[in-house]
mmCIF file of C-alpha atoms in Angstrom:
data_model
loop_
_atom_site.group_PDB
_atom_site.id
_atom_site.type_symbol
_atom_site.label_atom_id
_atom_site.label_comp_id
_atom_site.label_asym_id
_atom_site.label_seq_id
_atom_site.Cartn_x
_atom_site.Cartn_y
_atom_site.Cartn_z
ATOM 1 C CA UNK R 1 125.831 108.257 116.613
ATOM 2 C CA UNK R 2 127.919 105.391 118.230
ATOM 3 C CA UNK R 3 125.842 102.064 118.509
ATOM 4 C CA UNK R 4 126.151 99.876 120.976
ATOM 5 C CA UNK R 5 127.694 96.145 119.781
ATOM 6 C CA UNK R 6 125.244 94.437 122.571
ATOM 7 C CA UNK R 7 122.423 95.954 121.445
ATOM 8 C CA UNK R 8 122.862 95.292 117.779
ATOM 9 C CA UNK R 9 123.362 91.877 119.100
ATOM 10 C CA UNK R 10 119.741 91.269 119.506
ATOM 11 C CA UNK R 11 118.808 91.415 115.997
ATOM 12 C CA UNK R 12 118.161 88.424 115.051
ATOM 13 C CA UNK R 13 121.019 86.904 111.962
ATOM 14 C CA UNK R 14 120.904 87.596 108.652
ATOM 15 C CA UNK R 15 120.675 84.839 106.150
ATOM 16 C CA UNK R 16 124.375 84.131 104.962
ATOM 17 C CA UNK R 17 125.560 85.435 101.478
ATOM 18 C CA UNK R 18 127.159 81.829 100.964
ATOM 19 C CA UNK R 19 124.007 79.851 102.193
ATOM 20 C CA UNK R 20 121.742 81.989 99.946
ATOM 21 C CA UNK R 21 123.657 80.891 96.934
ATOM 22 C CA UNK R 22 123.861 77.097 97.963
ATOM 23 C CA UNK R 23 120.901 75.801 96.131
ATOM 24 C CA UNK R 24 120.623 72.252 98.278
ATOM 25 C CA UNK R 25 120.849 74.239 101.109
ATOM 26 C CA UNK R 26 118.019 76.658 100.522
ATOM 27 C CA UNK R 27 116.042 73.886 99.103
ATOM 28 C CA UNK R 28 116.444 71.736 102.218
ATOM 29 C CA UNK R 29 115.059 74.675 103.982
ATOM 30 C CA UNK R 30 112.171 75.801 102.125
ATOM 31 C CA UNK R 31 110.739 72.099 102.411
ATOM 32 C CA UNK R 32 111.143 71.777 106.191
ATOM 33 C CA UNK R 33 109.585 75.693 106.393
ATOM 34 C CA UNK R 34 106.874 74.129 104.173
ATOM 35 C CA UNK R 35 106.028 71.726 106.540
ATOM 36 C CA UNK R 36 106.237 73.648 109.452
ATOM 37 C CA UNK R 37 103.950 76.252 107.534
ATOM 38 C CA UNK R 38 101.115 74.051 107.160
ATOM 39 C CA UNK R 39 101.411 72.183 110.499
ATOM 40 C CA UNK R 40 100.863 75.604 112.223
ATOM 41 C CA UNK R 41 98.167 76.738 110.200
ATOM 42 C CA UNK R 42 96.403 72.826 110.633
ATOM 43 C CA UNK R 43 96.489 72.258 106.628
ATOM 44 C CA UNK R 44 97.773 68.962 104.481
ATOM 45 C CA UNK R 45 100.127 71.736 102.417
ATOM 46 C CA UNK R 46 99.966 75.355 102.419
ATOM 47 C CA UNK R 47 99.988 75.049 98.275
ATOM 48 C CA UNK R 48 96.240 73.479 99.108
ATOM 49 C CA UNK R 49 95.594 76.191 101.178
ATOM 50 C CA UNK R 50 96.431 78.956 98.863
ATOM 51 C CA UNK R 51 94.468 77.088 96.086
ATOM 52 C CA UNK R 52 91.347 76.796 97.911
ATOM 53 C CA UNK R 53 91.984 80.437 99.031
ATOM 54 C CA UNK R 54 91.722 81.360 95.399
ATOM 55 C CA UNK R 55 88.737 78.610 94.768
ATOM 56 C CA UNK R 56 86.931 80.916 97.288
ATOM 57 C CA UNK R 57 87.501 84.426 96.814
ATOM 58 C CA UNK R 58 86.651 83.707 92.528
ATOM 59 C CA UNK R 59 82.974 83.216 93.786
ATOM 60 C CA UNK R 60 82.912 86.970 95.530
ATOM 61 C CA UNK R 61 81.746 90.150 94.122
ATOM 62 C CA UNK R 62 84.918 92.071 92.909
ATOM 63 C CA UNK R 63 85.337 95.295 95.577
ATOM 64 C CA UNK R 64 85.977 99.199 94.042
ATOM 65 C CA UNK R 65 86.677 100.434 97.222
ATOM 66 C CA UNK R 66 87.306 98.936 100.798
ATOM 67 C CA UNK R 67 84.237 99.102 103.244
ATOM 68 C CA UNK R 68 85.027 101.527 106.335
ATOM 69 C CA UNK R 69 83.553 100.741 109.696
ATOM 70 C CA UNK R 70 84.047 102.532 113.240
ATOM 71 C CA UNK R 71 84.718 99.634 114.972
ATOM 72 C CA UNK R 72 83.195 96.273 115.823
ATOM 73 C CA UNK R 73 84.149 93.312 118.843
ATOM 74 C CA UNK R 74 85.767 90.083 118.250
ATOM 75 C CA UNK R 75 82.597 87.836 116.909
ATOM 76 C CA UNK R 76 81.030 90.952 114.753
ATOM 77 C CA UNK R 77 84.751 91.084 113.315
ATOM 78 C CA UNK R 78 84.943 87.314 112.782
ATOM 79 C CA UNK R 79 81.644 86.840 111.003
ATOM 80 C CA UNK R 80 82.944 89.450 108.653
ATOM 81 C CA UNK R 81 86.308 88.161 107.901
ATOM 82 C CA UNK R 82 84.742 84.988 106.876
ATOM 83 C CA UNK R 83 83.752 86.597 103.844
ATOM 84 C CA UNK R 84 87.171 87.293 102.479
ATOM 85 C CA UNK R 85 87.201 90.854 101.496
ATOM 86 C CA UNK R 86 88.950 93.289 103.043
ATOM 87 C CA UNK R 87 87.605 96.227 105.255
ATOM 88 C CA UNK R 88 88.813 99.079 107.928
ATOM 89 C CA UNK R 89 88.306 99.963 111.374
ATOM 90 C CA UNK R 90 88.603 103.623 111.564
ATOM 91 C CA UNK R 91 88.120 103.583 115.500
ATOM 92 C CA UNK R 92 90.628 101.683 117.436
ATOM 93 C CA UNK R 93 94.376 102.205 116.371
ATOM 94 C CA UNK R 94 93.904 105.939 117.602
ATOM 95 C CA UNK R 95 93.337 105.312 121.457
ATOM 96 C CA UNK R 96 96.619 103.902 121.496
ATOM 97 C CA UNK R 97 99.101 105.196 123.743
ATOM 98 C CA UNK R 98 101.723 105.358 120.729
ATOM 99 C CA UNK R 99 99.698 107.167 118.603
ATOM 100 C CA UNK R 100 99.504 109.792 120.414
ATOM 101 C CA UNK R 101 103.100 110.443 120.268
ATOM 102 C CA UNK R 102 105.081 111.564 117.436
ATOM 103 C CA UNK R 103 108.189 111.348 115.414
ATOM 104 C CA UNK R 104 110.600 113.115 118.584
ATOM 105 C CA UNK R 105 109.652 110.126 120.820
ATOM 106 C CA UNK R 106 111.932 107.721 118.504
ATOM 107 C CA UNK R 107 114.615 110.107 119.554
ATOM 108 C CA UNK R 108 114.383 110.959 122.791
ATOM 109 C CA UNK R 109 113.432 107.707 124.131
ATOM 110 C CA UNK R 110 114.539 105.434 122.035
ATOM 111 C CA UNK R 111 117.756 106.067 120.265
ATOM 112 C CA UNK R 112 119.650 103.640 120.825
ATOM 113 C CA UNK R 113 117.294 100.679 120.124
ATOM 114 C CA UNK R 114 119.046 98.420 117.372
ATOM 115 C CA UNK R 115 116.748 98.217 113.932
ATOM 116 C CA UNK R 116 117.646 96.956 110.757
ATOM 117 C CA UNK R 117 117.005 99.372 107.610
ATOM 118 C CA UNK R 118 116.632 98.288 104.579
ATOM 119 C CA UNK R 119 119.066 100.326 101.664
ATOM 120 C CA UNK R 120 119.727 100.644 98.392
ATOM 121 C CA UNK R 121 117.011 98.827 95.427
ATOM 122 C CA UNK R 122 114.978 97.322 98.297
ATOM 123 C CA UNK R 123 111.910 97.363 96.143
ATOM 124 C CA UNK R 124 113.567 95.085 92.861
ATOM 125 C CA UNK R 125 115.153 92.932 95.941
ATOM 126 C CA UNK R 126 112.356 92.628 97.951
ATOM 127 C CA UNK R 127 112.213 88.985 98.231
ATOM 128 C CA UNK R 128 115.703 88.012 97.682
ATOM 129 C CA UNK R 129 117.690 86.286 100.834
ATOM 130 C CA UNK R 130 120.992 88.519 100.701
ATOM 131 C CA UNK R 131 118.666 91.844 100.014
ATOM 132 C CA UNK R 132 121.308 95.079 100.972
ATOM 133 C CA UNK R 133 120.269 96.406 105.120
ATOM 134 C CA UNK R 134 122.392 97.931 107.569
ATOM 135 C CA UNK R 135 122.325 97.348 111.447
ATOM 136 C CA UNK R 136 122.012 100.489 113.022
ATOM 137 C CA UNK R 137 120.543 102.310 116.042
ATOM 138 C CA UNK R 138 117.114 104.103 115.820
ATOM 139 C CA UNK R 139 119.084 107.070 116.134
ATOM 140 C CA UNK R 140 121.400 106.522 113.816
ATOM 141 C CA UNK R 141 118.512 105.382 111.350
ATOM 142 C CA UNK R 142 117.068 109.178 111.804
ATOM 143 C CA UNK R 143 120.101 111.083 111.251
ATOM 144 C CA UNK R 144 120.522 109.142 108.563
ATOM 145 C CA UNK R 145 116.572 110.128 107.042
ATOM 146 C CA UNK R 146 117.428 113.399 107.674
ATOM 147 C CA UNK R 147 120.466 113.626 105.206
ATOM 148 C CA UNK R 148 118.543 113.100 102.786
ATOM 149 C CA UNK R 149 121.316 111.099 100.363
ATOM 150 C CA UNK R 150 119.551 108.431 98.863
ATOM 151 C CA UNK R 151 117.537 108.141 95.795
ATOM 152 C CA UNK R 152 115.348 105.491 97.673
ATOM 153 C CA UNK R 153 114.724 106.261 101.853
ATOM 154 C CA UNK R 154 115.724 103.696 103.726
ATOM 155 C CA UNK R 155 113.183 101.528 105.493
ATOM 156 C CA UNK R 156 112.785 100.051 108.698
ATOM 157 C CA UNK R 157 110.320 97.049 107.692
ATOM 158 C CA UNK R 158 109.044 93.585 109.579
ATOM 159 C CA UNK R 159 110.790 94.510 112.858
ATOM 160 C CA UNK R 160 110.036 93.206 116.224
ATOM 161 C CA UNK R 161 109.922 96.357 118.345
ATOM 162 C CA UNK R 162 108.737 95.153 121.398
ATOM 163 C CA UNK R 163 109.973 98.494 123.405
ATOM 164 C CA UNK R 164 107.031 100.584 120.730
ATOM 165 C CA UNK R 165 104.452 97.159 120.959
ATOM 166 C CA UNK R 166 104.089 97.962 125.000
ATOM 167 C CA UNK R 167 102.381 101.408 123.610
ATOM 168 C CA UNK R 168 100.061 99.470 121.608
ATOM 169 C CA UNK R 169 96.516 97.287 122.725
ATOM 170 C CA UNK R 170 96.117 94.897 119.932
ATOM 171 C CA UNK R 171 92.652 93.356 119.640
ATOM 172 C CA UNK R 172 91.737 90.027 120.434
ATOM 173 C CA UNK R 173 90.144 88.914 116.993
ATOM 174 C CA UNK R 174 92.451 85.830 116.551
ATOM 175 C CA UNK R 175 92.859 83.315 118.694
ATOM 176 C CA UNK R 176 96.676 82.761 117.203
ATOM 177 C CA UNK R 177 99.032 85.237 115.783
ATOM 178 C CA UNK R 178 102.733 85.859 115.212
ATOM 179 C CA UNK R 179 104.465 89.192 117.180
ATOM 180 C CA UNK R 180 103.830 92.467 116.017
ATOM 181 C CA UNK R 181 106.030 93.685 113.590
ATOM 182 C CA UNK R 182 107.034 97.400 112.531
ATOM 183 C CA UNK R 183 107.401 99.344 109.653
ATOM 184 C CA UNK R 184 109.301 103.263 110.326
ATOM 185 C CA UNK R 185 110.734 105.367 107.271
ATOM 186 C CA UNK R 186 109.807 108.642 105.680
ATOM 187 C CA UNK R 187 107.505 109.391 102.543
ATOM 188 C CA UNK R 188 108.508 107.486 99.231
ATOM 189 C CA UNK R 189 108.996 104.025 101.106
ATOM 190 C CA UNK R 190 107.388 101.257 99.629
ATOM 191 C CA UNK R 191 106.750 97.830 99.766
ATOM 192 C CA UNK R 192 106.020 95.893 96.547
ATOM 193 C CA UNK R 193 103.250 93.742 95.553
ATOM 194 C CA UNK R 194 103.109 90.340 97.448
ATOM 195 C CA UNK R 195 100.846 88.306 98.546
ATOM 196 C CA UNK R 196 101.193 86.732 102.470
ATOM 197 C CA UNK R 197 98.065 83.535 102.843
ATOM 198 C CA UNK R 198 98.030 84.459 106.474
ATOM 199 C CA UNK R 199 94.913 86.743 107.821
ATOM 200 C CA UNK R 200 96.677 90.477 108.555
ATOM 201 C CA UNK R 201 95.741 93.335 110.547
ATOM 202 C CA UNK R 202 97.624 96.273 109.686
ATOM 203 C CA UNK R 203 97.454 99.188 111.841
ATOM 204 C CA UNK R 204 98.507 102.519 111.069
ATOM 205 C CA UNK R 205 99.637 104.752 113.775
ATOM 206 C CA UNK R 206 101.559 107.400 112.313
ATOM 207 C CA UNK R 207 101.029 109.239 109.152
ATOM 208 C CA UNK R 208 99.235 107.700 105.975
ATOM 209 C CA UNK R 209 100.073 105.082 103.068
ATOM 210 C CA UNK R 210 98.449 104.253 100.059
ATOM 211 C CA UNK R 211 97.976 100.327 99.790
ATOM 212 C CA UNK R 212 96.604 98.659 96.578
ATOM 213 C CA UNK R 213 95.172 95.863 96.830
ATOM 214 C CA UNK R 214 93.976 92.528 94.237
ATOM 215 C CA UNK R 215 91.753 89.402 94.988
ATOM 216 C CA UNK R 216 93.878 86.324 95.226
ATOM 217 C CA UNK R 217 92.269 84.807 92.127
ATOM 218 C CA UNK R 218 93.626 87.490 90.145
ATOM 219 C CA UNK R 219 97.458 85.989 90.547
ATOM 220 C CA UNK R 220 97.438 84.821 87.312
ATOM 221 C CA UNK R 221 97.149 87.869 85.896
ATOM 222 C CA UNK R 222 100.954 89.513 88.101
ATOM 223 C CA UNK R 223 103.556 86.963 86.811
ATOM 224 C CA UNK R 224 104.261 86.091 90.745
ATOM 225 C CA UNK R 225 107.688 84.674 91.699
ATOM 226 C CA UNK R 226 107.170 82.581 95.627
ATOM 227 C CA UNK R 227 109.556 83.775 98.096
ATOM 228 C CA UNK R 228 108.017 80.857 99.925
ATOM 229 C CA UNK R 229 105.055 79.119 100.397
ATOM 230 C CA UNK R 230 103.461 81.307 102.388
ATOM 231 C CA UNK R 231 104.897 84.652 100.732
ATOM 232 C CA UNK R 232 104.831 85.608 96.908
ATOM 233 C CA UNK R 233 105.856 88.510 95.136
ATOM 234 C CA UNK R 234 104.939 90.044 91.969
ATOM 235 C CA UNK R 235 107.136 92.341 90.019
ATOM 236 C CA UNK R 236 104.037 94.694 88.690
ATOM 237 C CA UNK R 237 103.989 97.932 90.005
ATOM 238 C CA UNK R 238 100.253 98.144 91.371
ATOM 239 C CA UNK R 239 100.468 102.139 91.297
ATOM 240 C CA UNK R 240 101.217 102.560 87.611
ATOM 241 C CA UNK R 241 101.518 99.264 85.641
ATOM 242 C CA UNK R 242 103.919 98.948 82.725
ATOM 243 C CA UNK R 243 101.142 96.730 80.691
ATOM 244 C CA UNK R 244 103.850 96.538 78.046
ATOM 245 C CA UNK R 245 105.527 94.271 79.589
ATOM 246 C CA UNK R 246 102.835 93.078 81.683
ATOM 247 C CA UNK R 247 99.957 92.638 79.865
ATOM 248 C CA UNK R 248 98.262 90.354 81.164
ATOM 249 C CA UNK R 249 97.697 92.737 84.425
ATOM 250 C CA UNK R 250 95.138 94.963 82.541
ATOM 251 C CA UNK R 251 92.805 91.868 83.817
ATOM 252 C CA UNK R 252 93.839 92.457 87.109
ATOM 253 C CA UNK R 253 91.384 94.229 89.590
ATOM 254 C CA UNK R 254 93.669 96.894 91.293
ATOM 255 C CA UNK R 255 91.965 98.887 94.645
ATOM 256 C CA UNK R 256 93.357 101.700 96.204
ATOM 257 C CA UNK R 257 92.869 102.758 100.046
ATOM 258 C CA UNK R 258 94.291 105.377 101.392
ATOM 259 C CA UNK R 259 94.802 104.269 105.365
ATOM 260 C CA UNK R 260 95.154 107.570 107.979
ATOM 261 C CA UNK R 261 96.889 107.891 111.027
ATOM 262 C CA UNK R 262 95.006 105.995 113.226
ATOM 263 C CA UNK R 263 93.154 103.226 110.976
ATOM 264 C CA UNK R 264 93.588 99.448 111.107
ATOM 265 C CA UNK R 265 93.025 97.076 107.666
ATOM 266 C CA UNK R 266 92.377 93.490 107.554
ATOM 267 C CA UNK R 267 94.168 92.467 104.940
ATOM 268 C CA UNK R 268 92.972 88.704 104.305
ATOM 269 C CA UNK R 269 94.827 85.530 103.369
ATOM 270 C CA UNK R 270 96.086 85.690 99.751
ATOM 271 C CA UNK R 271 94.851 89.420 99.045
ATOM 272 C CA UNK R 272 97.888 91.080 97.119
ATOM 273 C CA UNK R 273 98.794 94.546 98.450
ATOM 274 C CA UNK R 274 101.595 97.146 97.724
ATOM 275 C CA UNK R 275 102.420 99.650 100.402
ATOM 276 C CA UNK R 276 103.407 103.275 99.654
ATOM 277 C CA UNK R 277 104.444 105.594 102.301
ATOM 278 C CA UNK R 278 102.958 109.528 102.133
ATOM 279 C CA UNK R 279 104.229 110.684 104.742
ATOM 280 C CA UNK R 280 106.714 109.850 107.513
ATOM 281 C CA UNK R 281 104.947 107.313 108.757
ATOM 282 C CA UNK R 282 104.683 104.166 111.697
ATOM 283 C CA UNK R 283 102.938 100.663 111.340
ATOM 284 C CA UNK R 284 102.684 97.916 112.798
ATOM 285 C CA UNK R 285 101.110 94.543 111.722
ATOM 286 C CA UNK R 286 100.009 91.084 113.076
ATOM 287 C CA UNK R 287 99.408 87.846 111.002
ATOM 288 C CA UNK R 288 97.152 85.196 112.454
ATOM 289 C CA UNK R 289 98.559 81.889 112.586
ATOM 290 C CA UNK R 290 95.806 79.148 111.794
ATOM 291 C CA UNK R 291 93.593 78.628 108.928
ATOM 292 C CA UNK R 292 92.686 81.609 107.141
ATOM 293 C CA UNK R 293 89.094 82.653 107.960
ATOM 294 C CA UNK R 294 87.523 82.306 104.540
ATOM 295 C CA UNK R 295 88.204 78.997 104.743
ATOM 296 C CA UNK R 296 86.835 78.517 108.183
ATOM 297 C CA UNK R 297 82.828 77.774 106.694
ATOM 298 C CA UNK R 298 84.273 75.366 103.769
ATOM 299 C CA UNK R 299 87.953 74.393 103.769
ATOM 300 C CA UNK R 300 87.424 72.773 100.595
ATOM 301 C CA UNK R 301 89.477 69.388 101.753
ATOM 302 C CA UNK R 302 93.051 71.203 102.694
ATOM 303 C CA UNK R 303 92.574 70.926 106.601
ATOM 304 C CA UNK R 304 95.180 68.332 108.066
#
């Protein structure tokens, strides 16, 4: 499928192969994102923040499952939250108007909407600057599923699809949060274990995924690597652990959920999650931008 140059235009730039590997500059960088991390989120430094976030979720109960509820308003949802543990909503993400659509609406209405998939060992290069993607039409991006020739499908992941956003009524439980961003591909996808210390709701509108999820007090335990302050990866495989060479994440408390079509998770503030696609599948997710509700009753001294 041709793709249109002006349309691929609006995606926003990649980071630079040369600026990636300029250690000044991406140092330079990371401290002014830093700053501009915490000032949004009203903290002295996020590192603070994800310290008390860890002070505070070591006092909770650990979790075998994640709590299911049908739905609940803002203030019910709130009051919640502010325990920091995660739970579902299994009675909101299906009235939307997208997810009552399907898989043929991508092409027939919106093929030639520039995305950005992510290709080749996207899972070992998760959190690396000059990771391998390819700009593309929607379109393009499902002939391209459909071949079939790849050992790993390519993902469309974190994109800003406003077009498929007008199709969705997010709920008001934040006062703050960053655009919605999308996640398309076909079973086998996955995202790796990370940690964001931003509050996340994470709807899913098409098809299911299989999320695991550990307590942010429990990083010690998943040799973590920061992307940034405010994102950190860890290279254990939550689904089937190699405790060989991780041992130390047999102490790790690892929950599975299993999120349907139509199902929304909060995901809170430092909880670690990897995200595994089981069928072709559409998401979307929002991350508040302000201080993370379990800190919102005791801040434990990081507040700005």
């Amino acid at each position: 499928m041709e793709q249109n140059a002006a349309d691929l235009a609006r995606l926003p730039p990649r980071v630079l192969e040369a600026e990636a590997r300029a250690p000044e500059l991406a140092a330079e960088r990371q401290q002014a994102r830093a700053q501009r991390d915490a000032a949004v989120r009203g903290v002295t430094s996020v590192a603070a923040m994800r310290s008390a976030i860890q002070q505070a979720t070591s006092a909770l109960p650990l979790i075998a499952s994640v709590p299911r509820y049908r739905s609940m308003d803002a203030a019910q949802f709130r009051a919640l939250a502010t325990q920091g543990q995660p739970f579902m909503l299994t009675e909101l993400v299906g009235r939307w108007p997208l997810s009552q659509m399907d898989i043929d609406v991508l092409r027939q209405q919106y093929s030639q909407m520039p995305v950005r998939a992510r290709v080749g060992d996207y899972i070992n290069t998760a959190f690396a600057p000059d990771r391998a993607m390819l700009d593309m039409t929607m379109g393009a991006y499902l002939d391209l599923i459909a071949a079939g020739a790849y050992a790993l499908p390519p993902y469309l992941g974190n994109l800003e699809l406003r077009e498929l956003n007008r199709l969705c009524h997010w709920p008001t439980y934040f006062d703050k949060m960053g655009p919605p961003r999308f996640w398309i591909g076909p079973a086998g996808t996955i995202t790796p274990l990370h940690a964001d210390y931003d509050d996340n709701i994470f709807a899913q509108i098409w098809g299911r995924k299989r999320i695991m999820l550990a307590p942010p007090h429990h990083e010690p335990y998943l040799y973590v690597k920061p992307a940034n302050e405010i994102l950190i990866g860890s290279p254990v495989d939550a689904e089937a652990p190699d405790y060989q060479r991780y041992p130390l994440a047999q102490q790790a408390s690892l929950i599975e959920c299993i999120v349907e079509a139509g199902q929304l998770l909060y995901i809170p503030a430092g909880w670690y999650h990897q995200v595994h696609a089981l069928d072709f599948s559409l998401s979307a997710n929002r991350w508040a931008r302000a201080l993370p509700l379990v800190l919102s009753h005791n801040d434990l001294g990081v507040r700005a």
